[in-house]
Structure formats: structure tokens, C-alpha cells
CSV table of C-alpha atoms in Angstrom, one decimal:
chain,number,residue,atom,x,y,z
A,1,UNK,CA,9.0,-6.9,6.2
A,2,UNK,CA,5.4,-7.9,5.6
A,3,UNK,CA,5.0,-10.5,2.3
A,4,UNK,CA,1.7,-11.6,3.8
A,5,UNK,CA,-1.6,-9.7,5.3
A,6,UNK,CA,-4.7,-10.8,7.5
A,7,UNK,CA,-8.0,-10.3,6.4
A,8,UNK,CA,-10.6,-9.9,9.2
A,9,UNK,CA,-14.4,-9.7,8.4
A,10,UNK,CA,-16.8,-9.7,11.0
A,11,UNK,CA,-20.9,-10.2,10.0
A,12,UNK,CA,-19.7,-12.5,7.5
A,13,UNK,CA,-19.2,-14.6,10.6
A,14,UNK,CA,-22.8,-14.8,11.6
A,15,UNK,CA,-23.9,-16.4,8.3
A,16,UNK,CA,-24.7,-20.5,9.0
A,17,UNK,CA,-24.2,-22.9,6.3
A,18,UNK,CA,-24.0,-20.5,3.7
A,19,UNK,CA,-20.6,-18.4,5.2
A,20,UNK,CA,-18.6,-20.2,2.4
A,21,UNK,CA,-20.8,-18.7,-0.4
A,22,UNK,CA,-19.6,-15.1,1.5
A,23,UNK,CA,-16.1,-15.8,1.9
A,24,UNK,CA,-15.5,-16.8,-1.4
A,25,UNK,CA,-17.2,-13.3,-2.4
A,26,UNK,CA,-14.9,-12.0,-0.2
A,27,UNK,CA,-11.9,-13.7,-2.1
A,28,UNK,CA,-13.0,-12.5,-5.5
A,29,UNK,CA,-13.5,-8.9,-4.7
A,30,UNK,CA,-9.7,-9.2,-3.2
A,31,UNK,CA,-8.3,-10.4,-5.9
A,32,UNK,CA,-9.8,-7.9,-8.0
A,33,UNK,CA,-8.7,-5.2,-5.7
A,34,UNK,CA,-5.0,-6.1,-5.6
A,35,UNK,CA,-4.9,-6.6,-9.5
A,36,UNK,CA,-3.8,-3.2,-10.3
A,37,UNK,CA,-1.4,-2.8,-7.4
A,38,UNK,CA,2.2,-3.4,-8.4
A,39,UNK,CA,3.0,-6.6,-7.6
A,40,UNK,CA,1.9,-10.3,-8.1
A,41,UNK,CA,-0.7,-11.6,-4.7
A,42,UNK,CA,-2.3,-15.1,-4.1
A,43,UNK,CA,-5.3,-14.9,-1.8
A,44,UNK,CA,-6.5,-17.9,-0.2
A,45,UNK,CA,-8.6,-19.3,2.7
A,46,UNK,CA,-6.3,-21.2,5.1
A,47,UNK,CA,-8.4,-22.5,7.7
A,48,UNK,CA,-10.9,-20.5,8.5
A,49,UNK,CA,-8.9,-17.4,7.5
A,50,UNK,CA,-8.4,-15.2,4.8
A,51,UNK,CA,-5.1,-14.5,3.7
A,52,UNK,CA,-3.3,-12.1,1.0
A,53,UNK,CA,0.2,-13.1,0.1
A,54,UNK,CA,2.5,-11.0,-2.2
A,55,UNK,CA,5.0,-13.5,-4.2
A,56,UNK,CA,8.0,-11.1,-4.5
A,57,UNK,CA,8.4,-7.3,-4.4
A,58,UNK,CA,4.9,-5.1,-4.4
A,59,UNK,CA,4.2,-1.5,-3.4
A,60,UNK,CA,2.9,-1.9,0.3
A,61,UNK,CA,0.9,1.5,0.4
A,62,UNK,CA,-0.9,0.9,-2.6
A,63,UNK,CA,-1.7,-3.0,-1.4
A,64,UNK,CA,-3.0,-1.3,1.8
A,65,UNK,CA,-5.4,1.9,0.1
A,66,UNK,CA,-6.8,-1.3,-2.2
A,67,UNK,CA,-7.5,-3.9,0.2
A,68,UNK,CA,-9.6,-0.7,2.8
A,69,UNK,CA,-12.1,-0.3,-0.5
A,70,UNK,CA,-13.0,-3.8,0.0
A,71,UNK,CA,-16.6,-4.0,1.3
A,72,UNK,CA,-16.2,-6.8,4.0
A,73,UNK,CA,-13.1,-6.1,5.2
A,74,UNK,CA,-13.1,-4.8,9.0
A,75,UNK,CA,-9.2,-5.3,9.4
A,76,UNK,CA,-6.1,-5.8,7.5
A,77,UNK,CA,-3.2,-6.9,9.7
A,78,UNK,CA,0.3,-7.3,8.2
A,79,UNK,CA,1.6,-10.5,9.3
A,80,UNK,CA,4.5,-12.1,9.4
A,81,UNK,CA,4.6,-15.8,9.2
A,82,UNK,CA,7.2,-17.7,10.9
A,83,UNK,CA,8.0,-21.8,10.8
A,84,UNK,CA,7.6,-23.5,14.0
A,85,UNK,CA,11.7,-23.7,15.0
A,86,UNK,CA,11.1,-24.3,18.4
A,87,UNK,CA,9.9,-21.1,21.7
A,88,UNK,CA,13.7,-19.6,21.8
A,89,UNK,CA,13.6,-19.3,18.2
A,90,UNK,CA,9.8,-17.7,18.2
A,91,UNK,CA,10.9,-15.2,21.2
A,92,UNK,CA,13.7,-14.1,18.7
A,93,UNK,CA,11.9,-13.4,16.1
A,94,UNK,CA,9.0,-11.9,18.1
A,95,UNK,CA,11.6,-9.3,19.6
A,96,UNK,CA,13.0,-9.0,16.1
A,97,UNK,CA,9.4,-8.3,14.6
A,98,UNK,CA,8.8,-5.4,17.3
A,99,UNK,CA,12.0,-3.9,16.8
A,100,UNK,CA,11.7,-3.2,12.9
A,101,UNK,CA,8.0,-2.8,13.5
A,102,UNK,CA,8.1,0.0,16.0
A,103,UNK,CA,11.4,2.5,16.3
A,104,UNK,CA,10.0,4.2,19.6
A,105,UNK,CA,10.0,1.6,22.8
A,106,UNK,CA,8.5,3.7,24.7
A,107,UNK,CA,5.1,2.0,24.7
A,108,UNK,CA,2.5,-0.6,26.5
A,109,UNK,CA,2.3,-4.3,25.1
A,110,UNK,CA,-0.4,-6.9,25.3
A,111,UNK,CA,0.8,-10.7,24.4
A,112,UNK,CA,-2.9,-12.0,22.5
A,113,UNK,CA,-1.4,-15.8,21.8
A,114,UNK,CA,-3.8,-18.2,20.2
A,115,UNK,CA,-2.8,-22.1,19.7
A,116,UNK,CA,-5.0,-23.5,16.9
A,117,UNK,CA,-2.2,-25.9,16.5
A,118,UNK,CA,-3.1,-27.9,20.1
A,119,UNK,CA,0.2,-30.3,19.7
A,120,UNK,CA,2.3,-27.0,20.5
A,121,UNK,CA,4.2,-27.5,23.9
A,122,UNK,CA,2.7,-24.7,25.2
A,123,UNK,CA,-0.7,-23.5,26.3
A,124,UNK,CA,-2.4,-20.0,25.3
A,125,UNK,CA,-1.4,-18.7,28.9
A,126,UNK,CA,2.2,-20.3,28.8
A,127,UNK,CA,3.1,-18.4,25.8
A,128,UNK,CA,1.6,-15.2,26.7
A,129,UNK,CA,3.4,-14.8,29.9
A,130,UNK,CA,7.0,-16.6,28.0
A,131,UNK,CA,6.9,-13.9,25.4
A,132,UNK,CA,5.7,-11.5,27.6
A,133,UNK,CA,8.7,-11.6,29.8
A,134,UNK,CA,11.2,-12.5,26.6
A,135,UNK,CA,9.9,-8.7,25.1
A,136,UNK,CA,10.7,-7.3,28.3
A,137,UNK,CA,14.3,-8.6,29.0
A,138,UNK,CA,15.1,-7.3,25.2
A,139,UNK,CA,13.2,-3.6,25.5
A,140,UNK,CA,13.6,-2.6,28.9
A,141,UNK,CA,11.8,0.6,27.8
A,142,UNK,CA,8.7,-1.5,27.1
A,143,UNK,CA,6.0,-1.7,29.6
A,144,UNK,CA,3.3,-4.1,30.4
A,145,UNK,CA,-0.6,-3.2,30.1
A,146,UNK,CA,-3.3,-6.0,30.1
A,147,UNK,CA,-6.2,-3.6,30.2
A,148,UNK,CA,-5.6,-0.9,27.0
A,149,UNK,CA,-1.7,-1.6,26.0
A,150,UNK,CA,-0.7,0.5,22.9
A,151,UNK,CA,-0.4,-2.9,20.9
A,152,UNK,CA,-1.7,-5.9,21.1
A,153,UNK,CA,1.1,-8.4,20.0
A,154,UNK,CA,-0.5,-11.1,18.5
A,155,UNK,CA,0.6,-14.5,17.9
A,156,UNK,CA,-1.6,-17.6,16.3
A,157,UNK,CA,0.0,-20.5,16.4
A,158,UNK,CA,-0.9,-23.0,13.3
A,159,UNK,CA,0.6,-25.2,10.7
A,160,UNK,CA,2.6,-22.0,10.5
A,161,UNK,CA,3.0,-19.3,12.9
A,162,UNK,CA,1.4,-15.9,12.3
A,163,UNK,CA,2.6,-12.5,14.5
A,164,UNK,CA,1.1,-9.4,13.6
A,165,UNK,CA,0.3,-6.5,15.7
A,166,UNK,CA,-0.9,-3.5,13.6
A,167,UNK,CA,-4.7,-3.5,12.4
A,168,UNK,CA,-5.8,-1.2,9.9
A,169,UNK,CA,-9.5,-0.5,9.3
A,170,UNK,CA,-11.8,-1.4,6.6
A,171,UNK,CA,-14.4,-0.3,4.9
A,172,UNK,CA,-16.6,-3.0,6.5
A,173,UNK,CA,-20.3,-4.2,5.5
A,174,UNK,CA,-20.2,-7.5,3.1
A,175,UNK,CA,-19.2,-8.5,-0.2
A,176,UNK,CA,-20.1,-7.0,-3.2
A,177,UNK,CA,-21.9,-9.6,-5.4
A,178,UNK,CA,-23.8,-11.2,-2.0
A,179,UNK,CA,-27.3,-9.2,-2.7
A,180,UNK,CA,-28.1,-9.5,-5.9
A,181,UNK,CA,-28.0,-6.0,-8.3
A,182,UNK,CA,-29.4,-2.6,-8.0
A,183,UNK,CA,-29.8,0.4,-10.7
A,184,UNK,CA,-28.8,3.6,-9.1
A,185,UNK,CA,-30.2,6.9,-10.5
A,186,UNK,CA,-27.1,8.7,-10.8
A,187,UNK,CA,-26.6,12.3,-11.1
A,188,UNK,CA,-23.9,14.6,-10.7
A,189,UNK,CA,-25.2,15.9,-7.0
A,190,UNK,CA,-22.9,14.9,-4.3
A,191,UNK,CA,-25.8,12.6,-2.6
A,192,UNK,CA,-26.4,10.2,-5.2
A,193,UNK,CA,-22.9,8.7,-5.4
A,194,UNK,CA,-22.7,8.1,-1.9
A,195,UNK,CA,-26.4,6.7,-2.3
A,196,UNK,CA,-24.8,4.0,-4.4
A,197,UNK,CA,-21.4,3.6,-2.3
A,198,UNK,CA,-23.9,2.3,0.5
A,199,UNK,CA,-26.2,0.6,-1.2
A,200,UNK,CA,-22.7,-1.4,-2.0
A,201,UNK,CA,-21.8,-1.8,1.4
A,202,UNK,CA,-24.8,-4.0,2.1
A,203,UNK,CA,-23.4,-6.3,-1.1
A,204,UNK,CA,-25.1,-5.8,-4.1
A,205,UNK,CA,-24.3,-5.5,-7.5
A,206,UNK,CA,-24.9,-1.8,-8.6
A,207,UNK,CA,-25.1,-0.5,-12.1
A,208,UNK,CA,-26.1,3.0,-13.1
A,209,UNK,CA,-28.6,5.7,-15.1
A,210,UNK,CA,-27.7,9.3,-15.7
A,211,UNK,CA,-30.1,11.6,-17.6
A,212,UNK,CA,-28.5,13.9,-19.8
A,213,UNK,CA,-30.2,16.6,-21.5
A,214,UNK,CA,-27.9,18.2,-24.5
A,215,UNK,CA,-27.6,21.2,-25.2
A,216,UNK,CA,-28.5,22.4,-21.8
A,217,UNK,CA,-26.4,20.2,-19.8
A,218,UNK,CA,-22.6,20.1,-21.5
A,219,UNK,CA,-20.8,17.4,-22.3
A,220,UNK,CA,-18.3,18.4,-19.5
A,221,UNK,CA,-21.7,17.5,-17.3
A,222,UNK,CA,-21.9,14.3,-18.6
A,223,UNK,CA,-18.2,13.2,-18.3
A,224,UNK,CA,-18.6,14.5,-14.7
A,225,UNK,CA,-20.6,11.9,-14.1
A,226,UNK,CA,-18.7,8.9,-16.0
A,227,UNK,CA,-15.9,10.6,-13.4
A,228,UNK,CA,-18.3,9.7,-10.3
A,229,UNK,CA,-19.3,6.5,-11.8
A,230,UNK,CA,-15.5,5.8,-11.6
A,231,UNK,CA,-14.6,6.8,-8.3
A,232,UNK,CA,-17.9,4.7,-6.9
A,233,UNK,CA,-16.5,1.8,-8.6
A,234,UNK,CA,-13.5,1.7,-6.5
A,235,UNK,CA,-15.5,0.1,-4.2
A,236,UNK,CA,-18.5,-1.5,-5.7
A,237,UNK,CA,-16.7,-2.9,-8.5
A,238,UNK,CA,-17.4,-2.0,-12.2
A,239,UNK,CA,-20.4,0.1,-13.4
A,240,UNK,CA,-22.3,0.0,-16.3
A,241,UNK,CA,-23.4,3.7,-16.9
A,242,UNK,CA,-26.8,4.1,-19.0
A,243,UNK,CA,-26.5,7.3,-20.4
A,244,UNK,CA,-30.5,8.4,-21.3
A,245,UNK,CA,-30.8,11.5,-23.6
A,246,UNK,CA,-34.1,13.1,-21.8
A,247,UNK,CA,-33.8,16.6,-23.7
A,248,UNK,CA,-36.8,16.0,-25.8
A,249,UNK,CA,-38.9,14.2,-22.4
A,250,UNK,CA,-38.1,17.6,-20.9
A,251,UNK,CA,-39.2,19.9,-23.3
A,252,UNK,CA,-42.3,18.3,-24.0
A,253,UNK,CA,-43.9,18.3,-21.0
A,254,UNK,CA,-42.5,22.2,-20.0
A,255,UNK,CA,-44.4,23.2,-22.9
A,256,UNK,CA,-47.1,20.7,-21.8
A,257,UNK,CA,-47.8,20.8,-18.5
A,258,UNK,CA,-47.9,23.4,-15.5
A,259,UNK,CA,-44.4,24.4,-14.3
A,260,UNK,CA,-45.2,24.0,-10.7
A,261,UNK,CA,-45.3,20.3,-11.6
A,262,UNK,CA,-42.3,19.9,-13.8
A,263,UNK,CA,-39.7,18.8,-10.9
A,264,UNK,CA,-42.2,15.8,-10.2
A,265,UNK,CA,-43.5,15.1,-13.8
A,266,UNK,CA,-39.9,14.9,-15.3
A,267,UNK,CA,-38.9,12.8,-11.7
A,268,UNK,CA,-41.9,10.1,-12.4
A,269,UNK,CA,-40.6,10.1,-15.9
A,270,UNK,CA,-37.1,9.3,-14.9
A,271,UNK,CA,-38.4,6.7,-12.3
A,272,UNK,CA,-40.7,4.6,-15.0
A,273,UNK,CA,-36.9,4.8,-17.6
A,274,UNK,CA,-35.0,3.6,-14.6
A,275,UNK,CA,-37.2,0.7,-13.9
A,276,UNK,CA,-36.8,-0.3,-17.2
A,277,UNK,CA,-33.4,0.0,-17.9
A,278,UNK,CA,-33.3,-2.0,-13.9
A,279,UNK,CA,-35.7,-5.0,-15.5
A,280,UNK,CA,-34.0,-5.2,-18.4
A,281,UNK,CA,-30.5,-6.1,-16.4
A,282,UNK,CA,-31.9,-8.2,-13.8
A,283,UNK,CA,-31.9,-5.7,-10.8
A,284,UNK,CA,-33.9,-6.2,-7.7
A,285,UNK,CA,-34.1,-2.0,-6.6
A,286,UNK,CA,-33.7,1.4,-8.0
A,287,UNK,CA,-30.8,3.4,-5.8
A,288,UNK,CA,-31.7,7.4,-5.4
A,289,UNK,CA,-29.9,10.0,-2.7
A,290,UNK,CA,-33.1,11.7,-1.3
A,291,UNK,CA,-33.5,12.8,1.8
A,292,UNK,CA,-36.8,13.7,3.4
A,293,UNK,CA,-37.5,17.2,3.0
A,294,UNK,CA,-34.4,18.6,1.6
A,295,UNK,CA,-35.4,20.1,-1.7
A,296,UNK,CA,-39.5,20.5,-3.1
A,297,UNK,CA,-39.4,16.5,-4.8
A,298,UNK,CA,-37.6,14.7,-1.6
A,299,UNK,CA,-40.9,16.1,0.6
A,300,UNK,CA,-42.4,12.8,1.8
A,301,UNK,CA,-45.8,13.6,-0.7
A,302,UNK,CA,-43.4,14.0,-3.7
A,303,UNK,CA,-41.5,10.9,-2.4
A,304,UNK,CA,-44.9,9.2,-2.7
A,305,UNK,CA,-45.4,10.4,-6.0
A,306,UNK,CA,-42.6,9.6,-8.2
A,307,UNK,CA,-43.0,5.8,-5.6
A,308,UNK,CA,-46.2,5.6,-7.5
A,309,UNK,CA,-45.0,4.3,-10.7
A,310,UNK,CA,-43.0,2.1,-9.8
A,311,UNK,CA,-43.4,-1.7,-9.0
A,312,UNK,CA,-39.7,-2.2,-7.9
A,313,UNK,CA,-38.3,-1.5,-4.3
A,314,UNK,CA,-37.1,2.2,-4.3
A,315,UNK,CA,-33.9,2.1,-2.1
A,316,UNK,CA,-33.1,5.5,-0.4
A,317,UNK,CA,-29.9,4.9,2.1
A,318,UNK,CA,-29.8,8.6,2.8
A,319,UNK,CA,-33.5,9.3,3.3
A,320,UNK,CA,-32.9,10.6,7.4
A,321,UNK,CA,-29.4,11.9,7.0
A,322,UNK,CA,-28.6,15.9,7.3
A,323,UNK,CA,-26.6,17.3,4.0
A,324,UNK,CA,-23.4,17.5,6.7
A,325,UNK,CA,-23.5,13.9,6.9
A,326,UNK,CA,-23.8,13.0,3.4
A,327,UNK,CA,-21.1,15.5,2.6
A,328,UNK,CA,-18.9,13.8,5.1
A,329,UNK,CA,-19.1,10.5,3.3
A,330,UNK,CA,-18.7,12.1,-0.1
A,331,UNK,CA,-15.5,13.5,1.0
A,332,UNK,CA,-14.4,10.4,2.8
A,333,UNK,CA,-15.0,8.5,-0.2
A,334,UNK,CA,-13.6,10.7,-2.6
A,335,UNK,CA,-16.2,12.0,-4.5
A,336,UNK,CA,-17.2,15.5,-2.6
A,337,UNK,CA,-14.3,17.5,-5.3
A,338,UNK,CA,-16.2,15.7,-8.1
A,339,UNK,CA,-19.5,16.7,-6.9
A,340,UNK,CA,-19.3,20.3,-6.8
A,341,UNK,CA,-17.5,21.1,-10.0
A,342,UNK,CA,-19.8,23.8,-11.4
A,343,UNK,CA,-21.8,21.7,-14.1
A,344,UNK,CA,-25.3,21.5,-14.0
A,345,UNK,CA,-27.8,18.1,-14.8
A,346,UNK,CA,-30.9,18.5,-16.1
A,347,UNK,CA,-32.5,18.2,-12.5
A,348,UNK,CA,-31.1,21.2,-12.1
A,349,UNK,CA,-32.1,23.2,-15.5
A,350,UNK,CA,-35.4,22.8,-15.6
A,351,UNK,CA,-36.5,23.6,-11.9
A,352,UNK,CA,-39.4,25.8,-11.9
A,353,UNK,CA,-39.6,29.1,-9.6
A,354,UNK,CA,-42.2,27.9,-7.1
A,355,UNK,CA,-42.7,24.1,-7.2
A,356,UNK,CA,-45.2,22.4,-5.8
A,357,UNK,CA,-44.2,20.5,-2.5
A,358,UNK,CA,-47.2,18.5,-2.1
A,359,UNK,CA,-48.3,17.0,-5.0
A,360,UNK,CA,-52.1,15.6,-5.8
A,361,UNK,CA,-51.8,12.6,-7.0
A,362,UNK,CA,-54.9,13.2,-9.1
A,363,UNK,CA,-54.0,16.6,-10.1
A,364,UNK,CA,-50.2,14.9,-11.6
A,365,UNK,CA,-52.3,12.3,-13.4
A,366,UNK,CA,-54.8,14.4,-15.5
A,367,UNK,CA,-51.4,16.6,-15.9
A,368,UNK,CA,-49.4,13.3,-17.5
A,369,UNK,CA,-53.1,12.5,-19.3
A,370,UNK,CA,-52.2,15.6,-21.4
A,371,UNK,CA,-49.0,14.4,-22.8
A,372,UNK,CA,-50.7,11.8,-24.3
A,373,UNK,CA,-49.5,8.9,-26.1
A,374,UNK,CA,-46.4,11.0,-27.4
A,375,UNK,CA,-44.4,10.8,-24.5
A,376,UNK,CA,-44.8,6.8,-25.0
A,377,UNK,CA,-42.9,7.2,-27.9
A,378,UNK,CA,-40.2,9.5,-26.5
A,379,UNK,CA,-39.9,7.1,-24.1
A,380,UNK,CA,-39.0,4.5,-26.0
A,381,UNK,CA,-36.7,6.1,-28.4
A,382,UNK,CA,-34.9,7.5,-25.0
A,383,UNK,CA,-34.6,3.5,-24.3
A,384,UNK,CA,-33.7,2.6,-27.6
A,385,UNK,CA,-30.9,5.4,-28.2
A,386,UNK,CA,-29.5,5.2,-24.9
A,387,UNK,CA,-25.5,4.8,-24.4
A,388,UNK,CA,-23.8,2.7,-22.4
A,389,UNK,CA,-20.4,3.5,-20.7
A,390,UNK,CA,-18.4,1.3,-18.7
A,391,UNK,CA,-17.0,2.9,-15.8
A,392,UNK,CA,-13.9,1.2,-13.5
């Protein structure tokens, strides 16, 4: 029935000159989308619209899950696009349209016309009440509600004549691509992809860093998080994964330094690799899932602390939310089953018995004036030796 959907965005609107440079974001992230689906689509902009048209036979379900990953999308509406054969003809197909559309009449109607095309013989009001009464003479189960029908039947009249009255949400926010690129420190947690999924949302570019830490975290640890790299990129597009080995970083400074201060040393060391790896591929931000307070380095001194070494933005979507909240987006996104499979990073291996919770910023800087030049080094062989996975 539908060859043909409606794409609907919404703060894309509010852009000025620019809006073009948004939409045709919004085109290329669509096209991307439907790629895999089965099926052969051609999306366009027709007049201040957006519109995805399948050419031939394609699997509607799987059109539908791809195009609600979209950042930028509100609504998709299945439409059905009709030639302008004269009213009778458009009442026919109208009542044709609701009757394959919906088996159950027993429901309220709302007639939404719109004449872009202002040559039409008929005004706005002329064809809402025309159709209105032509639905009811056909469906005498159908009933009339102007205030909050069950459907809103709508019908834009242009070159073409579009009627569509379903509207299935999006993922909203704006196009990928439209905010320049941010490195997110990925882990295998289930805050830090969801960090990343919303750092999307707003449109940028995200790639990613994941510290691995051989032979205490597994290789099953690591492929865990390629797994998470992959669901993220559903939505935010494809994601270079920077695989750091920090084994070596971690050892030397628990046999260096006081283990109260091993959560924020090793988290300042991962900051200053990040930033690195984030200049060296043209990011604006480092991405991380803290939240204020909810384990001894997301306090708001620690926060300060690993903050202190960096010069780029530090961008930390979740820093308010509860743990129920950030779960509920990890499960609506698909990555909560992911998350929790029983495989520790080396945040987690090397976390001291009673870390400190406020950190001195003077006391963590004689502490990293012990390591010495040496860490420099492993620093730079950590850089140097790093892989890289592609993940989409």
C-alpha cells in the first residue's frame, strides 16, 4: 500500500539561511539508513519536504525500524500519493486509503487538508468538510471529532496529492554530521554508550577510545565493546574504535603510587590518551558517561581532577541523571543486554578498597611527579601501538 514515506523534522526548521546545509544532512543519513533494508529507495527534497520513495518491492518493517534511528527525524508518515483526477476521484481514493488502512471503523476522524497547490478548485476548508462528509456516507461507523479524533486524515495538495494518516515517531534531535566530531571514552559500562548515543542526537560526528588491559580484561571484554561500538552506530553512523593497550600505564603507577589514588591517576591518564587520539582526528570534545556522585571518580572534585588535564571541552550528557534513567535509555537503545554481560574493563580491575573521593590537586601532582618521565614513554608507545577497529 505505501511505496512512499514522509519525513518530518522539526528544529531543523528554525535554522535561517543555513536549513539547506541541515536538510541535506538529513538526506545523507537517510540514504545510509535505508541501504541495508531490502529494497531499492530514492530520497529527495520536493518542495520543502523530505521524501523516501521505494522503487519496487522492499520490506516495510525493516524501512520503518531504519528510518526511527535517524537523528532528525520526529515523524515518518506512510503516504500515499495520488495524481490530481479531479474531487470525486480524490474522495474515492480517500475512502479507499482508510479502508485498507484501518480494518476497525469504529473510530473518530479529523480531515487536516492543506492546498500548497493554490490553482486547486477548492479551498483548505472546502475540502475538509467535502471529504469529511464523502468518509462518512462510505463508513457509517465512522464518527466525527475536531478536538482529539483517533486519526488525523491528512491530505496536501501539490503537484501531486499526498494522504497519509499514520505518524510514527522518531528519534528526533538533528543530523549526524551537523556539529562537527567528538571522541567518546568508551567502556563496556552501560552509561558510556548512551553517553555517546546523545552526544549524537545533538549532531556530531562521534568516534571512539576503549582501554583495554590484557591479561586482566579478556578478549571477550574487548569484543564486548566493538559489540557496543556497533549497536551505538546504528544511530550515529560508523565508529572508529581506538583500541589503547593500558596494561603496562596500569601497572606502573599501582606499584608507583598510593592506591587510594589509582582510580583518578589511571582516569587523568586515560583523559590526556583520549585528547590525543581526539586531536589527532580533528574532534572538538571528549564524550564520558559520568554522573555526579555516582561512584568515588564522578564526585564533582575528581570530576575537576581528571578536567585538569585537559584543554578540550569534556562533554558529560549524563552528568544529573539517576542510574534508572540511564538504564532506561540503554535498554531503549539496545544496548542495556550488552552492557551487563559479566566482563570486566580495566576501570573496574584495578579499583582500590577505599578510594579517595576528594582529591588534592597538589597531593595527585607530586603523586604523577613520581612516575617520572617513564610514563611519557608508555604513553607514547600506548599511542603508537594502538588498534583501530571499525565498527557499523
Amino acid at each position: 500500500m505505501y511505496q512512499s514515506f514522509l519525513i518530518k523534522y522539526a528544529e531543523i526548521a528554525t535554522k535561517g539561511k543555513n536549513r539547506y546545509l541541515f536538510e541535506d544532512a538529513l538526506v545523507r543519513q537517510i540514504r545510509r539508513a535505508l541501504k541495508p533494508v531490502e529494497g531499492t529507495f530514492r530520497v529527495c527534497k520536493e518542495q520543502g519536504r523530505i521524501y523516501a520513495h521505494a522503487e519496487g518491492t522492499y520490506d516495510y518493517e525493516e524501512a520503518v525500524e531504519a528510518l526511527r534511528r535517524v537523528f532528525g527525524i520526529v515523524a515518518i508518515c506512510p503516504v500515499v500519493i495520488l495524481e490530481d483526477e479531479g474531487f470525486e476521484k480524490l474522495s474515492q481514493d480517500v475512502i479507499a486509503y482508510l479502508d485498507a488502512a484501518y480494518a476497525d471503523k469504529h473510530m473518530t476522524f479529523k480531515v487536516m487538508a492543506r492546498r500548497a497547490r493554490k490553482n486547486y478548485p477548492k479551498d483548505s476548508c472546502t475540502i475538509n468538510a467535502d471529504l469529511g462528509e464523502a468518509v462518512l456516507n462510505a463508513f457509517p461507523d465512522i464518527r466525527v471529532d475536531v478536538h482529539r479524533p483517533d486519526i488525523y486524515l491528512n491530505v496536501e495538495i501539490r503537484e501531486k496529492i499526498y494522504v497519509y494518516s499514520q505518524s510514527i515517531p522518531g528519534a528526533g534531535g538533528m543530523p549526524v554530521g551537523t556539529a562537527g566530531k567528538a571522541m567518546l571514552l568508551l567502556s563496556g559500562g552501560i552509561d558510556s554508550p548512551v553517553a555517546g548515543y546523545m552526544i549524537a542526537k545533538r549532531g556530531a560526528k562521534i568516534d571512539a577510545v576503549y582501554f583495554h588491559a590484557p591479561p586482566y580484561t579478556s578478549e571477550r571484554a574487548k569484543q564486548k565493546v566493538v559489540d557496543l561500538a556497533k549497536l551505538v552506530a546504528r544511530y550515529s553512523g560508523p565508529i572508529e574504535l581506538h583500541v589503547v593497550n593500558f596494561t603496562d600505564i596500569q601497572m606502573y603507577i599501582y606499584d608507583t603510587c598510593p592506591h587510594d589514588q589509582l582510580t583518578i591517576l589511571m582516569r587523568r591518564y586515560m583523559m590526556r590518551i583520549a585528547e590525543q587520539i581526539a586531536l589527532e582526528n580533528d574532534c572538538l570534545g571528549l564524550i564520558t558517561g559520568e554522573s555526579i556522585g555516582q561512584v568515588a571518580s564522578q564526585t564533582m572534585q575528581s570530576l575537576m581532577a581528571t578536567n585538569e588535564v585537559c584543554t578540550l571541552p569534556v562533554y558529560r550528557p549524563l552528568i544529573a541523571f539517576d542510574k534508572q534513567d540511564i538504564v532506561e535509555i540503554s535498554e531503549k537503545i539496545g544496548t542495556y543486554e550488552t552492557s551487563i554481560l559479566p566482563y570486566e574493563d580495566c576501570c573496574t580491575i584495578f579499583v582500590a578498597k577505599h578510594p579517595v573521593t576528594k582529591p588534592n590537586l597538589k597531593v595527585i601532582a607530586r603523586s604523577e611527579e613520581k612516575l617520572g618521565g617513564r610514563i611519557d614513554e608508555m604513553v607514547k608507545t600506548a599511542l603508537e601501538t594502538r588498534e583501530k577497529i571499525w565498527a557499523d
